[in-house]
Short mmCIF file of C-alpha atoms in Angstrom, two decimals:
data_model
loop_
_atom_site.label_atom_id
_atom_site.label_comp_id
_atom_site.label_asym_id
_atom_site.label_seq_id
_atom_site.Cartn_x
_atom_site.Cartn_y
_atom_site.Cartn_z
CA UNK A 1 7.63 -61.86 299.62
CA UNK A 2 10.07 -61.89 296.71
CA UNK A 3 12.67 -64.67 296.62
CA UNK A 4 15.66 -62.38 297.05
CA UNK A 5 14.01 -60.84 300.13
CA UNK A 6 13.32 -64.24 301.68
CA UNK A 7 16.91 -65.37 301.10
CA UNK A 8 18.31 -62.27 302.83
CA UNK A 9 21.79 -63.04 301.52
CA UNK A 10 24.61 -60.98 303.01
CA UNK A 11 27.21 -59.05 301.05
CA UNK A 12 29.64 -60.42 300.09
CA UNK A 13 28.50 -64.00 299.51
CA UNK A 14 29.40 -66.99 297.36
CA UNK A 15 26.36 -69.19 296.76
CA UNK A 16 26.41 -72.70 295.28
CA UNK A 17 23.08 -73.72 293.75
CA UNK A 18 22.49 -77.48 293.57
CA UNK A 19 19.64 -79.89 292.90
CA UNK A 20 17.08 -80.27 290.13
CA UNK A 21 13.95 -78.39 289.23
CA UNK A 22 14.92 -74.86 288.25
CA UNK A 23 18.53 -74.07 289.22
CA UNK A 24 19.30 -71.85 286.25
CA UNK A 25 16.00 -69.98 286.46
CA UNK A 26 16.58 -69.50 290.20
CA UNK A 27 20.05 -68.07 289.61
CA UNK A 28 18.74 -65.73 286.93
CA UNK A 29 15.89 -64.56 289.18
CA UNK A 30 18.16 -63.88 292.16
CA UNK A 31 20.76 -62.07 290.06
CA UNK A 32 18.14 -59.91 288.34
CA UNK A 33 16.35 -59.02 291.58
CA UNK A 34 19.52 -58.36 293.56
CA UNK A 35 20.95 -56.21 290.80
CA UNK A 36 17.70 -54.26 290.62
CA UNK A 37 17.66 -53.51 294.33
CA UNK A 38 21.32 -52.69 294.93
CA UNK A 39 24.18 -51.35 292.88
CA UNK A 40 26.42 -54.36 293.48
CA UNK A 41 28.81 -56.46 291.40
CA UNK A 42 27.40 -59.92 290.63
CA UNK A 43 29.07 -62.95 289.04
CA UNK A 44 27.39 -66.06 287.63
CA UNK A 45 29.61 -69.03 286.84
CA UNK A 46 29.39 -72.85 286.65
CA UNK A 47 31.43 -75.39 288.56
CA UNK A 48 30.02 -77.98 286.14
CA UNK A 49 28.30 -76.80 282.93
CA UNK A 50 25.57 -74.31 282.12
CA UNK A 51 24.20 -72.29 279.23
CA UNK A 52 25.28 -68.64 279.38
CA UNK A 53 22.84 -66.24 281.01
CA UNK A 54 22.32 -62.71 279.77
CA UNK A 55 21.40 -60.61 282.81
CA UNK A 56 21.91 -56.87 282.47
CA UNK A 57 24.74 -55.62 284.62
CA UNK A 58 25.80 -59.13 285.68
CA UNK A 59 28.94 -61.00 284.56
CA UNK A 60 28.41 -64.61 283.43
CA UNK A 61 31.83 -66.21 283.03
CA UNK A 62 33.19 -69.65 282.19
CA UNK A 63 35.04 -71.58 279.54
CA UNK A 64 32.86 -71.69 276.42
CA UNK A 65 32.55 -75.09 274.73
CA UNK A 66 31.80 -74.13 271.13
CA UNK A 67 30.46 -77.61 270.36
CA UNK A 68 27.78 -77.56 273.05
CA UNK A 69 27.29 -73.82 273.52
CA UNK A 70 27.71 -74.30 277.26
CA UNK A 71 30.02 -72.62 279.72
CA UNK A 72 32.27 -75.04 281.59
CA UNK A 73 34.07 -74.49 284.87
CA UNK A 74 36.96 -72.07 285.12
CA UNK A 75 40.15 -73.34 286.76
CA UNK A 76 39.47 -73.60 290.48
CA UNK A 77 42.11 -71.09 291.59
CA UNK A 78 40.99 -68.57 288.98
CA UNK A 79 37.36 -68.85 290.04
CA UNK A 80 38.30 -68.48 293.70
CA UNK A 81 40.22 -65.31 292.88
CA UNK A 82 37.35 -63.94 290.79
CA UNK A 83 34.79 -64.37 293.56
CA UNK A 84 36.76 -62.06 295.82
CA UNK A 85 36.09 -59.22 293.36
CA UNK A 86 32.28 -59.51 293.50
CA UNK A 87 29.62 -58.70 296.07
CA UNK A 88 27.59 -61.79 295.10
CA UNK A 89 28.70 -64.91 293.26
CA UNK A 90 26.09 -67.43 292.11
CA UNK A 91 27.57 -70.78 291.11
CA UNK A 92 25.59 -73.40 289.22
CA UNK A 93 27.19 -76.33 291.02
CA UNK A 94 25.15 -79.31 289.84
CA UNK A 95 23.66 -80.79 286.69
CA UNK A 96 20.49 -82.77 286.07
CA UNK A 97 20.00 -82.50 282.29
CA UNK A 98 16.74 -80.66 282.91
CA UNK A 99 15.16 -83.58 284.79
CA UNK A 100 13.27 -83.06 288.08
CA UNK A 101 14.87 -85.90 290.08
CA UNK A 102 18.46 -87.00 290.54
CA UNK A 103 20.93 -89.23 292.32
CA UNK A 104 24.50 -88.05 292.95
CA UNK A 105 27.86 -89.57 292.15
CA UNK A 106 30.64 -89.31 294.71
CA UNK A 107 32.09 -86.20 293.04
CA UNK A 108 28.75 -84.36 292.85
CA UNK A 109 27.60 -81.71 293.48
CA UNK A 110 30.72 -79.62 292.87
CA UNK A 111 30.64 -77.09 295.72
CA UNK A 112 33.82 -75.07 296.31
CA UNK A 113 35.17 -74.97 299.84
CA UNK A 114 34.93 -71.15 300.02
CA UNK A 115 31.14 -70.95 299.51
CA UNK A 116 29.18 -69.12 302.17
CA UNK A 117 25.87 -70.79 301.26
CA UNK A 118 24.57 -73.90 299.50
CA UNK A 119 21.02 -73.62 298.17
CA UNK A 120 19.24 -76.78 297.04
CA UNK A 121 16.41 -76.54 294.50
CA UNK A 122 13.72 -79.21 294.18
CA UNK A 123 10.33 -79.15 292.50
CA UNK A 124 7.02 -80.05 294.10
CA UNK A 125 5.86 -81.30 290.70
CA UNK A 126 8.11 -84.37 290.94
CA UNK A 127 5.79 -85.86 293.57
CA UNK A 128 3.49 -88.54 292.22
CA UNK A 129 5.47 -89.12 289.04
CA UNK A 130 6.90 -92.55 288.17
CA UNK A 131 10.65 -92.98 288.61
CA UNK A 132 11.45 -93.44 284.92
CA UNK A 133 14.48 -92.37 282.90
CA UNK A 134 12.70 -89.37 281.40
CA UNK A 135 12.18 -88.06 284.95
CA UNK A 136 15.30 -89.22 286.84
CA UNK A 137 18.95 -88.36 286.15
CA UNK A 138 21.45 -90.95 287.39
CA UNK A 139 18.86 -93.63 288.00
CA UNK A 140 21.01 -96.17 289.95
CA UNK A 141 22.11 -93.52 292.44
CA UNK A 142 18.56 -92.20 292.80
CA UNK A 143 17.11 -95.66 293.50
CA UNK A 144 19.85 -96.32 296.04
CA UNK A 145 19.07 -93.05 297.82
CA UNK A 146 15.30 -93.45 297.90
CA UNK A 147 14.73 -97.20 298.15
CA UNK A 148 12.38 -97.06 295.16
CA UNK A 149 12.35 -99.45 292.23
CA UNK A 150 12.44 -98.10 288.70
CA UNK A 151 8.93 -97.15 287.60
CA UNK A 152 7.50 -96.80 291.12
CA UNK A 153 5.69 -93.61 292.09
CA UNK A 154 7.81 -90.93 293.74
CA UNK A 155 6.44 -90.33 297.23
CA UNK A 156 7.16 -87.45 299.58
CA UNK A 157 9.33 -89.85 301.62
CA UNK A 158 11.39 -90.71 298.54
CA UNK A 159 11.92 -87.08 297.59
CA UNK A 160 12.78 -86.26 301.20
CA UNK A 161 15.46 -88.97 301.10
CA UNK A 162 16.82 -87.49 297.86
CA UNK A 163 17.26 -84.19 299.68
CA UNK A 164 18.28 -85.26 303.17
CA UNK A 165 20.05 -88.61 302.92
CA UNK A 166 23.79 -88.61 303.79
CA UNK A 167 24.68 -89.14 300.11
CA UNK A 168 21.91 -86.93 298.76
CA UNK A 169 21.64 -83.39 297.48
CA UNK A 170 23.53 -81.69 300.32
CA UNK A 171 26.30 -84.25 300.86
CA UNK A 172 28.93 -81.78 299.64
CA UNK A 173 27.18 -78.70 301.00
CA UNK A 174 29.32 -75.87 302.36
CA UNK A 175 28.30 -72.91 304.50
CA UNK A 176 24.69 -72.24 305.47
CA UNK A 177 22.24 -74.67 303.89
CA UNK A 178 18.99 -73.43 302.33
CA UNK A 179 16.31 -75.58 300.68
CA UNK A 180 13.92 -74.06 298.15
CA UNK A 181 10.88 -76.04 296.99
CA UNK A 182 9.95 -74.68 293.57
CA UNK A 183 6.81 -74.56 291.38
CA UNK A 184 4.41 -74.00 294.28
CA UNK A 185 1.76 -72.10 292.34
CA UNK A 186 -1.71 -73.15 293.53
CA UNK A 187 -3.58 -74.21 296.66
CA UNK A 188 -2.82 -77.91 296.26
CA UNK A 189 0.93 -77.48 295.81
CA UNK A 190 0.94 -74.89 298.59
CA UNK A 191 -0.42 -77.45 301.06
CA UNK A 192 1.91 -80.19 299.79
CA UNK A 193 4.93 -77.91 300.14
CA UNK A 194 4.07 -76.88 303.68
CA UNK A 195 3.70 -80.50 304.75
CA UNK A 196 6.87 -81.62 302.98
CA UNK A 197 9.06 -78.95 304.54
CA UNK A 198 7.45 -79.19 307.97
CA UNK A 199 8.31 -82.88 308.00
CA UNK A 200 11.94 -82.18 307.11
CA UNK A 201 12.12 -79.53 309.84
CA UNK A 202 10.75 -82.01 312.38
CA UNK A 203 13.01 -84.91 311.37
CA UNK A 204 16.20 -82.93 310.82
CA UNK A 205 16.00 -79.89 313.12
CA UNK A 206 18.78 -77.37 312.85
CA UNK A 207 20.28 -78.69 309.62
CA UNK A 208 18.83 -76.04 307.33
CA UNK A 209 19.21 -72.33 307.97
CA UNK A 210 16.12 -71.70 305.82
CA UNK A 211 13.34 -73.93 304.46
CA UNK A 212 11.58 -72.03 301.68
CA UNK A 213 8.85 -72.73 299.16
CA UNK A 214 7.40 -70.75 296.31
CA UNK A 215 7.68 -70.12 292.59
CA UNK A 216 10.71 -68.88 290.68
CA UNK A 217 8.42 -68.08 287.75
CA UNK A 218 6.13 -65.92 289.89
CA UNK A 219 8.93 -64.63 292.16
CA UNK A 220 7.08 -65.46 295.37
CA UNK A 221 8.44 -67.20 298.44
CA UNK A 222 7.42 -68.28 301.95
CA UNK A 223 9.40 -69.76 304.84
CA UNK A 224 8.46 -72.67 307.09
#
């Protein structure tokens, strides 16, 4: 099914998107699909920083930094007031500098208290890669989370720790928690994704409202 169908987000909703491996593309896909299916008001905004998105019929708002070309977070009270005027708000609430793996500082991710959902994005293509600085953002925090040493191969267990550890991706999560495993686009990654998410479901039952895998690029999604 399509991603927006698998998410089955209610109206109204305020969704924080965190993680690494396709957050901005995910937000753009959901906004485009939701707008195409329903005549609803949609807002995209960062709580950290993001490049502006141009989605027809969707407002993308923030404080423009002319030096970087990025939108930065609106004042918290102003953003909270804005969200009440929209049927769906999609917040880019994390940053990874385009890298597929990350560790989190104490103040990250930046998820507002009024969010109804927190959706974490990870990529299956991080598995099997070495934990080097061109792959990992915030290396010390990532190594502390996963128990790896710099340069070691990223295993499914290490990536699972990045997602599920107490100080990992969802440590500041608010509302219902969804996990989306991205870039599942062939038979091999399909099998890897099923096993990865089935293991999380077994070890941490009840934590996630939905465990999903698929491809933002292809707009396909399945649920474990």
